[in-house]
Short mmCIF file of C-alpha atoms and ligand atoms in Angstrom, two decimals:
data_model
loop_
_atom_site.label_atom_id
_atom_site.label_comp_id
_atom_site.label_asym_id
_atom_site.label_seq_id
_atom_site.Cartn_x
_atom_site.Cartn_y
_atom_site.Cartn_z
CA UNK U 5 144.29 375.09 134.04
CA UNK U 6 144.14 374.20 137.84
CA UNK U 7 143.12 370.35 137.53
CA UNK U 8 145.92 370.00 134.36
CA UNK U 9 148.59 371.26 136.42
CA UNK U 10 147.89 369.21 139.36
CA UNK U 11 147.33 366.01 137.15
CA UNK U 12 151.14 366.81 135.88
CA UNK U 13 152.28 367.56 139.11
CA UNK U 14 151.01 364.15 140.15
CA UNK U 15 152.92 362.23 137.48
CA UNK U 16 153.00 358.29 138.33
CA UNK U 17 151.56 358.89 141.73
CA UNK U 18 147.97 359.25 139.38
CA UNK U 19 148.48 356.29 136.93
CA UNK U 20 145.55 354.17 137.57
CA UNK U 21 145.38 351.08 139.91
CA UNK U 22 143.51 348.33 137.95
CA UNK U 23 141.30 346.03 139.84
CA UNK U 24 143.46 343.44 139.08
CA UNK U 25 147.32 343.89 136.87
CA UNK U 26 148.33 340.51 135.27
CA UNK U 27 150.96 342.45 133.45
CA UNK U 28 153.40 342.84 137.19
CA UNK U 29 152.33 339.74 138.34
CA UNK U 30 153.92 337.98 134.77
CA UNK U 31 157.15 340.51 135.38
CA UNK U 32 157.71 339.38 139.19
CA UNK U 33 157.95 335.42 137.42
CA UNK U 34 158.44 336.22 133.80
CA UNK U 35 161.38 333.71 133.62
CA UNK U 36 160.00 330.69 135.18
CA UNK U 37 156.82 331.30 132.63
CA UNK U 38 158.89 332.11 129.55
CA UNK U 39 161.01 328.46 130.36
CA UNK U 40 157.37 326.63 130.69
CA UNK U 41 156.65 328.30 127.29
CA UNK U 42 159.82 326.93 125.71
CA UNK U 43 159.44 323.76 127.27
CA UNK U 44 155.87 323.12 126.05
CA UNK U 45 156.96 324.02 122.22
CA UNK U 46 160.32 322.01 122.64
CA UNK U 47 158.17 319.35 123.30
CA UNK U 48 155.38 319.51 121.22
CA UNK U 49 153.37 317.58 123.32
CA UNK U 50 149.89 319.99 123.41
CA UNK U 51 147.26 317.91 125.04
CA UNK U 52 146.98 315.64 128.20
CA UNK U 53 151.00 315.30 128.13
CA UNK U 54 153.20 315.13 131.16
CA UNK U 55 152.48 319.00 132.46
CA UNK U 56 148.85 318.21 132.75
CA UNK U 57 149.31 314.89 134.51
CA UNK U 58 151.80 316.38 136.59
CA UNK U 59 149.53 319.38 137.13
CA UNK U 60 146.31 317.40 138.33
CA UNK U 61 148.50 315.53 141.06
CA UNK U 62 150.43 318.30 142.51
CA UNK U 63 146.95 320.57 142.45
CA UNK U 64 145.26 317.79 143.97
CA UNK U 65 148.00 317.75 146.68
CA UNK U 66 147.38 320.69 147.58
CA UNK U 67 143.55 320.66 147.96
CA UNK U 68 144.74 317.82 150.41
CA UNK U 69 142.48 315.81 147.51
CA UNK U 70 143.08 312.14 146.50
CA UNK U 71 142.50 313.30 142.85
CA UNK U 72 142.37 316.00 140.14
CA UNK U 73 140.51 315.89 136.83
CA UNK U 74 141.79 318.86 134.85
CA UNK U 75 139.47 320.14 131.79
CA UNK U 76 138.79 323.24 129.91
CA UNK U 77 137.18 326.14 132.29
CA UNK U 78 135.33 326.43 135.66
CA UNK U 79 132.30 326.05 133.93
CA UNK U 80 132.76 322.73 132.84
CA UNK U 81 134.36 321.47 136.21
CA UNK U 82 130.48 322.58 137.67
CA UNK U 83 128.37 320.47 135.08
CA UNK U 84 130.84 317.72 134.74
CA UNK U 85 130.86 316.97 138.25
CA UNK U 86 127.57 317.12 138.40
CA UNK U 87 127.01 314.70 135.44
CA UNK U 88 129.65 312.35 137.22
CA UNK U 89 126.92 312.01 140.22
CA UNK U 90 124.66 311.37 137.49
CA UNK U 91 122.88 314.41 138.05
CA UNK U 92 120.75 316.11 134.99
CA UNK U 93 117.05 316.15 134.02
CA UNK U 94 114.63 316.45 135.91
CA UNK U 95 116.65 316.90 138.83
CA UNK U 96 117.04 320.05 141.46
CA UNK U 97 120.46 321.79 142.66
CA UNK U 98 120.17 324.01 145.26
CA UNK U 99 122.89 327.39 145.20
CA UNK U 100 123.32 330.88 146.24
CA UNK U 101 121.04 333.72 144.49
CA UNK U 102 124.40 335.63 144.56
CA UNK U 103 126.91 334.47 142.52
CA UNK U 104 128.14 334.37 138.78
CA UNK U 105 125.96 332.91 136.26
CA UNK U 106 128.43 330.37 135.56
CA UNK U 107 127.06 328.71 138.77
CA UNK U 108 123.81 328.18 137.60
CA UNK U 109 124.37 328.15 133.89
CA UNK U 110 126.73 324.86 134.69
CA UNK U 111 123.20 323.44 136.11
CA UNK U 112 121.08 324.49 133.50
CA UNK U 113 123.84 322.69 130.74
CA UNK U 114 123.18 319.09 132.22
CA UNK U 115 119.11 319.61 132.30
CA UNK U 116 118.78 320.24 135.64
CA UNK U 117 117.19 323.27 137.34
CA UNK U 118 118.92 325.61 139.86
CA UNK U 119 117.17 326.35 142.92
CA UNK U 120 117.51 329.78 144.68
CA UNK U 121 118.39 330.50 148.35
CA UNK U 122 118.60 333.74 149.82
CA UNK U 123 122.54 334.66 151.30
CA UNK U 124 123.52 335.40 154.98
CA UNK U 125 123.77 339.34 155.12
CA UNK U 126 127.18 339.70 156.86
CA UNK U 127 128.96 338.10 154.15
CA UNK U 128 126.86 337.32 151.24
CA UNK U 129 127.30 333.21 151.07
CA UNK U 130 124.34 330.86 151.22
CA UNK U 131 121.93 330.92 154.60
CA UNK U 132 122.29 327.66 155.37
CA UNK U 133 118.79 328.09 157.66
CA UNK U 134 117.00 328.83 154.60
CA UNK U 135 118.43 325.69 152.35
CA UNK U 136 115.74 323.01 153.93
CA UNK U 137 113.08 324.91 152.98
CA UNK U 138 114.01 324.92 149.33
CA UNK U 139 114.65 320.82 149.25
CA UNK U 140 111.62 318.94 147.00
CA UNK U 141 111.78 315.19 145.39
CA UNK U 142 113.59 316.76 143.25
CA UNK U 143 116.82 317.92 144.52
CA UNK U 144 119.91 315.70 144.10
CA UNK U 145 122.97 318.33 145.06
CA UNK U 146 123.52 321.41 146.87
CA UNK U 147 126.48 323.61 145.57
CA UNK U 148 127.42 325.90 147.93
CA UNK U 149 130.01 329.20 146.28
CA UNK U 150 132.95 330.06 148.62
CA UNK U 151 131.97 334.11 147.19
CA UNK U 152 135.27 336.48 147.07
CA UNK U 153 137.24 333.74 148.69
CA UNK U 154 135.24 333.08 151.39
CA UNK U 155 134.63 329.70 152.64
CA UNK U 156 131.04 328.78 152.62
CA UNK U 157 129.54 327.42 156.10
CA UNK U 158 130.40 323.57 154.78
CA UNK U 159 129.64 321.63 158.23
CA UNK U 160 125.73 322.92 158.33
CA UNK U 161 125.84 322.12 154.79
CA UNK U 162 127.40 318.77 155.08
CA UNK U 163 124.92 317.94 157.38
CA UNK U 164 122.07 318.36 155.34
CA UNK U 165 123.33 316.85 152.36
CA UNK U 166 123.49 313.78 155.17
CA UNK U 167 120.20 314.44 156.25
CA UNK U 168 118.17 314.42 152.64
CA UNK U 169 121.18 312.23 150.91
CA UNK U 170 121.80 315.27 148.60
CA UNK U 171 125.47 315.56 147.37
CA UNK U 172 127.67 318.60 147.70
CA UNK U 173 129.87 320.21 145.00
CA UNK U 174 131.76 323.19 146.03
CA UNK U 175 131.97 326.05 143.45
CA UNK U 176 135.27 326.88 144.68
CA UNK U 177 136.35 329.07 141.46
CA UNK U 178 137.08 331.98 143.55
CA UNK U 179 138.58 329.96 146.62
CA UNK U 180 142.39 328.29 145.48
CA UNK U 181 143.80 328.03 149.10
CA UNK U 182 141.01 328.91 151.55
CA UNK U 183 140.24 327.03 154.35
CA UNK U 184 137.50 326.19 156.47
CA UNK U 185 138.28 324.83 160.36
CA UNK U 186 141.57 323.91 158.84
CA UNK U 187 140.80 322.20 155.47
CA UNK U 188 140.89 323.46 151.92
CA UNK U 189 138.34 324.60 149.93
CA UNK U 190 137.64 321.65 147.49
CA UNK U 191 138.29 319.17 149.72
CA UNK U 192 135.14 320.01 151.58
CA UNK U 193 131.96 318.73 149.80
CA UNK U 194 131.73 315.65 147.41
CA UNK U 195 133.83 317.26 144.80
CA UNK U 196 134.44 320.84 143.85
CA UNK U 197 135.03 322.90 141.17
CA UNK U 198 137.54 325.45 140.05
CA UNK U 199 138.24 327.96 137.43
CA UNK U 200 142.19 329.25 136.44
CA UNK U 201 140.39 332.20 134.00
CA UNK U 202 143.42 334.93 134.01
CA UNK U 203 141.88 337.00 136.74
CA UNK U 204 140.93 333.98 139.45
CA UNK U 205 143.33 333.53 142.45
CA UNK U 206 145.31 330.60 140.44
CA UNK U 207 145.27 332.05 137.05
CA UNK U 208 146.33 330.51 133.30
CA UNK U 209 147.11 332.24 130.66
CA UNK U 210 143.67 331.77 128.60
CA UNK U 211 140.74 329.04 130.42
CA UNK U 212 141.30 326.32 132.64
CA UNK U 213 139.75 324.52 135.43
CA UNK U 214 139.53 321.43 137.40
CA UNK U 215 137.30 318.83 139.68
CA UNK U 216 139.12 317.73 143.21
CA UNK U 217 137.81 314.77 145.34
CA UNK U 218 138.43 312.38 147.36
CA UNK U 219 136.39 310.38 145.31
CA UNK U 220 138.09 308.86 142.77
CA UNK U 221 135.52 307.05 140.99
CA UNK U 222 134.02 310.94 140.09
CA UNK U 223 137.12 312.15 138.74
CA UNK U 224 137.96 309.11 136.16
CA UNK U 225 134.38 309.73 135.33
CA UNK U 226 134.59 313.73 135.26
CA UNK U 227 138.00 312.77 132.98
CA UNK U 228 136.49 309.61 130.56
CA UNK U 229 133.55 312.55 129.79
CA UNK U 230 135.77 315.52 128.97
CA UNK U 231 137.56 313.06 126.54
CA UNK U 232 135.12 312.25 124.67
CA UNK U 233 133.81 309.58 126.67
CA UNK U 234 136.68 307.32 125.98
CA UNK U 235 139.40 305.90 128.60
CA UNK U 236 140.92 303.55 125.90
CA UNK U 237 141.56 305.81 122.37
CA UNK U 238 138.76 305.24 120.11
CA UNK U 239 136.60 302.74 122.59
CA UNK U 240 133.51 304.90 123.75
CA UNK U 241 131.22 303.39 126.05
CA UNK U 242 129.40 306.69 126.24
CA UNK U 243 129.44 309.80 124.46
CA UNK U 244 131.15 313.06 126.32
CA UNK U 245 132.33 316.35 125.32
CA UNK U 246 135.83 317.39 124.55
CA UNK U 247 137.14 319.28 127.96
CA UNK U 248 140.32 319.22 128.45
CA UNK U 249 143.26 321.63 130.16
CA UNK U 250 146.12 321.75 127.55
CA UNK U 251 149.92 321.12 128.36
CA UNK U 252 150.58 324.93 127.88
CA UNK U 253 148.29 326.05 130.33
CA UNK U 254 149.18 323.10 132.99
CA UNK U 255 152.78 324.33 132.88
CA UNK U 256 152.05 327.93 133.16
CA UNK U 257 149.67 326.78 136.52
CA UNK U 258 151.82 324.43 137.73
CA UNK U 259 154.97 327.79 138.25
CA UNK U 260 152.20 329.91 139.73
CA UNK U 261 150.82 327.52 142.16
CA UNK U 262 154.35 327.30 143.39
CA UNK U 263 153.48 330.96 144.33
CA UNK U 264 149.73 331.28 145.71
CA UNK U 265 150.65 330.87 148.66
CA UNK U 266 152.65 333.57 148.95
CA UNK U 267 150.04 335.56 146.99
CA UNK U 268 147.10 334.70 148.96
CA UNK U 269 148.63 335.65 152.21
CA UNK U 270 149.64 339.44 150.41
CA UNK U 271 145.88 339.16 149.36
CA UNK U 272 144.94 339.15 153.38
CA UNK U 273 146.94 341.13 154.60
CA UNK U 274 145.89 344.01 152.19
CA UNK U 275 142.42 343.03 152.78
CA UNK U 276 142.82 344.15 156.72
CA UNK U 277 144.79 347.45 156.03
CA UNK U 278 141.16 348.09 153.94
CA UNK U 279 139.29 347.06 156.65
CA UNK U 280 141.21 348.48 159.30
CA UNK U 281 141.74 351.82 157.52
CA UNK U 282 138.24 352.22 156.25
CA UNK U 283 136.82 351.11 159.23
CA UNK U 284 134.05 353.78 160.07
CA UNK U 285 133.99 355.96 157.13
CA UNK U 286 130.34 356.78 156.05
CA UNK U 287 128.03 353.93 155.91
CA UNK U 288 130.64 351.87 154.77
CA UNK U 289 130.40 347.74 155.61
CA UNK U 290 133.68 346.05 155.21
CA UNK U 291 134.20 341.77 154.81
CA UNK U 292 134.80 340.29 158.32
CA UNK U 293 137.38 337.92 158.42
CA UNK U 294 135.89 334.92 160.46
CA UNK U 295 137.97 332.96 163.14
CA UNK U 296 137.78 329.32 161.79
CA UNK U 297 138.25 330.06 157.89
CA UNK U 298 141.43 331.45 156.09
CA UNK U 299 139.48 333.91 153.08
CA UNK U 300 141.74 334.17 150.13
CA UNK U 301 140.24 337.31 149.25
CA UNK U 302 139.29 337.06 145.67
CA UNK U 303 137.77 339.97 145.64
CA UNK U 304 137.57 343.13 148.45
CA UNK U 305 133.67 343.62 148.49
CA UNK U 306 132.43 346.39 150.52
CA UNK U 307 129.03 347.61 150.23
CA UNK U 308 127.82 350.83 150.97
CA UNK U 309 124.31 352.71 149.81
CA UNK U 310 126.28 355.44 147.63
CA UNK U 311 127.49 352.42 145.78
CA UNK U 312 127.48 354.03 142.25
CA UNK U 313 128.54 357.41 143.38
CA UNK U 314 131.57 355.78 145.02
CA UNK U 315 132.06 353.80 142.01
CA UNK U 316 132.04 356.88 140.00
CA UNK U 317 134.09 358.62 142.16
CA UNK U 318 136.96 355.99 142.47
CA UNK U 319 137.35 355.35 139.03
CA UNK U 320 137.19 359.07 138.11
CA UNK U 321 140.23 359.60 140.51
CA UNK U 322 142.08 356.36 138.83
CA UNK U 323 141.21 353.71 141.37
CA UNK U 324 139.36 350.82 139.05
CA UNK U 325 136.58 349.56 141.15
CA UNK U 326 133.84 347.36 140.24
CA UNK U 327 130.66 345.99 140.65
CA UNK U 328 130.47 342.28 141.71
CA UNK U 329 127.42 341.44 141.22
CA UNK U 330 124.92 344.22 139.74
CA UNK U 331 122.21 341.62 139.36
CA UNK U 332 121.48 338.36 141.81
CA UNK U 333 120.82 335.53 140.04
CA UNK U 334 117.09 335.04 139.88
CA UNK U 335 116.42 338.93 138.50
CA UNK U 336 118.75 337.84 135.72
CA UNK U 337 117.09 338.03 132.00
CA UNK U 338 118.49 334.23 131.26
CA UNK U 339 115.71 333.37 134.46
CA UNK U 340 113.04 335.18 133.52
CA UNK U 341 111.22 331.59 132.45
CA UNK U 342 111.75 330.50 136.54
CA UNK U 343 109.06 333.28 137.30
CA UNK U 344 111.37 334.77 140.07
CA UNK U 345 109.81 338.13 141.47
CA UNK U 346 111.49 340.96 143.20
CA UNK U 347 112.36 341.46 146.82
CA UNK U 348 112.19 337.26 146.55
CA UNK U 349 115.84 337.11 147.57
CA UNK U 350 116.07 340.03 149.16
CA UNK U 351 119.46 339.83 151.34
CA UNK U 352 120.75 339.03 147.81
CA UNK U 353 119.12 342.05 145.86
CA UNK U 354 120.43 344.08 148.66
CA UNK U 355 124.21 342.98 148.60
CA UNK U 356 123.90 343.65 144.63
CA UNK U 357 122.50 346.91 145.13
CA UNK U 358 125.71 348.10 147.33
CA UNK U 359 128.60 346.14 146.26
CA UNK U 360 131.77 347.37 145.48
CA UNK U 361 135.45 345.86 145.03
CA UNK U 362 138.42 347.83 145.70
CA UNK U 363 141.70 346.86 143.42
CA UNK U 364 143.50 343.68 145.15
CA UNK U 365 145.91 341.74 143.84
CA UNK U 366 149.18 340.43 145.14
CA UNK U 367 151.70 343.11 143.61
CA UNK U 368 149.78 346.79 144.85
CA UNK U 369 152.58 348.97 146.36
CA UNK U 370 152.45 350.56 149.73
CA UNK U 371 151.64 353.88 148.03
CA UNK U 372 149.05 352.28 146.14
CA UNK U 373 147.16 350.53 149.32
CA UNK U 374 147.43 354.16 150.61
CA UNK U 375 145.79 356.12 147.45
CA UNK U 376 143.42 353.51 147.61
CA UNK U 377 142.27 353.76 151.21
CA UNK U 378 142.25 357.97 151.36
CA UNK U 379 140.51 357.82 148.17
CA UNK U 380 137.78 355.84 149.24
CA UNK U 381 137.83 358.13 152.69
CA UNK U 382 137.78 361.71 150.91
CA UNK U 383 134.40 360.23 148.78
CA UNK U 384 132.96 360.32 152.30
C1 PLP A 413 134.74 332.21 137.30
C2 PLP A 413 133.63 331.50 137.96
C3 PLP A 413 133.03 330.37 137.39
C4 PLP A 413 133.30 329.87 136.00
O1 PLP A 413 134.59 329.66 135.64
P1 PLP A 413 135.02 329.79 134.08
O2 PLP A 413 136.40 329.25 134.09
O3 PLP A 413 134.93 331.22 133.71
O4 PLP A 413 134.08 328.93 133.29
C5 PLP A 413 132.07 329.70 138.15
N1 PLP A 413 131.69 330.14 139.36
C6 PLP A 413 132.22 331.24 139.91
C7 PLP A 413 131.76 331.67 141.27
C8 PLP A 413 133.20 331.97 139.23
O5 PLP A 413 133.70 333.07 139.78
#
């Protein structure tokens, strides 16, 4: 009787706070969308029409990027880049153990083999010290992940890629707008990658993705193989897939990059209320903002070792959490075959075993930010 009266008393204050709400962020520019719609259908034009040309320039500008291939999902900008460099069997890339699968499953597609590297501790991105070590005959590519926004350490990296003439794609899918020492994420490596799935920074409504770099020989390449392998209809040189972004998705991305700014910089600032507010409880470790890179904050990850509890605890009081990753890459079933052991990786097993995102999106309320923050206190 207690806990039903308080839950009425509490009304809209106790509605829950999803991790991320797509539903107010389509209400705060539900015009400018519902004209792009119209548009699109008025047109009739569905595939590689004047949105998605438009689209790959004005995303390319600003990557600060000579060009833009748009195609189908994140997943494909990873292996198509790769297969631009001519990279596939028989050859090595060399990532994170901590990230999505889609990182090394993009490797896996072309024939290649990913190679595991253990992540810095403080904020869960590839240890650059450790990448040398992991280079054989083999290797052709590193691809570093800017993780939850987060720039990856690109100069060190750079410098190796120099050193062994490796190339570097970024897997920038969770990194629209960072920057590192002043430049974009995916203007970094050799060419990058990025994903518009609903939930990323720069979302469409359904998949998307796209190459950037200054290269422009890779992205003609990167677009003659999501077309089929044609550049001339029905002349095919080669054989390619079909990847491509369609006109209804380029115009819904090109009214919401007009935004990200905007969005990313509500995404910070939220991100240090967290840290400032949570600063000290328990055995909580909160993300460090770093002086020389602007973290778009894809996701809040905190880590703590009453991960679950907390987890439990949150979402039991309305405040949809989750787990990002609960499994590095080389424990993962789909690896099994690589003969990975545990405790191989184990800054990476470590960050999975305590991770935890807070809600943070563009749109949370004052209150919310608030609920969120003595929530996450009163568990400790
Ligand atoms: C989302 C994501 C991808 C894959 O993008 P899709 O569009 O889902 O194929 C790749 N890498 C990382 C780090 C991601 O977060």
């Amino acid at each position: 009787m207690k806990t039903k009266d308080k839950s009425i008393k509490q009304g809209q204050a106790s509605a829950p706070i999803q991790l991320v709400d797509l539903k107010r962020q389509y209400a705060s520019i539900k015009k400018e969308m519902d004209d792009a719609y119209k548009s699109v259908m008025d047109s009739c034009m569905f595939i590689r029409g004047k949105e998605h040309d438009d689209f790959a320039k004005e995303f390319a500008l600003y990557c600060e990027t000579k060009a833009c291939a748009p195609v189908a999902n994140g997943s494909d900008a990873l292996s198509l880049s790769l297969l631009a460099m001519g990279i596939g069997e028989g050859d090595e890339v060399i990532i994170p153990a901590l990230s999505f699968i889609a990182t090394s499953e993009s490797i896996t597609w072309t024939g290649a083999k990913p190679v595991f590297v253990d992540i810095v501790k403080s904020n869960g991105l590839i240890n650059t010290n450790l990448i040398e070590a992991a280079i054989t005959r083999q290797a052709k590519a590193i691809m570093p992940v800017h993780l939850y926004g987060h720039p990856a350490d690109m100069d060190a990296i750079m410098a190796i890629a120099k050193k062994h003439d490796l190339k570097v794609i970024e897997d920038a899918c969770q990194a629209h707008g960072a920057r590192y020492k002043g430049k974009r994420a995916g203007s970094l490596g050799h060419a990058a990658a990025f994903s518009f799935y609903p939930g990323k920074n720069l979302g469409a409504c359904g998949d998307g993705g796209a190459v950037t770099s200054n290269d422009e020989s890779i992205i003609s390449k990167v677009m003659q193989v999501g077309n089929y392998g044609s550049v001339k209809k029905y002349k095919h040189p080669i054989e390619g897939i079909n990847s491509r972004l369609d006109e209804m998705q380029a115009a819904f991305l090109r009214v919401k990059l007009r935004y990200l700014d905007k969005w990313s910089t509500k995404r910070r600032d939220v991100a240090r209320i967290y840290s400032k507010e949570l600063e000290g409880a328990g055995d909580l470790i909160l993300p460090e903002d770093e002086p020389d890179c602007e973290n778009v904050y894809h996701l809040y990850a905190l880590r703590t070792t009453k991960r679950d509890e907390l987890n439990e605890y949150l979402r039991s009081k309305g405040v949809m959490s989750q787990i990002h990753y609960p499994d590095p890459l080389h424990l993962l079933g789909a690896y099994g075959y690589l003969g990975h052991k545990k405790g191989q990786f184990p800054i990476s097993e470590d960050f999975c075993a305590k991770e935890l995102s807070l809600p943070l999106f563009a749109e949370l309320t004052e209150p919310e930010i608030s609920r969120i923050i003595e929530t996450t206190r009163s568990f400790f």
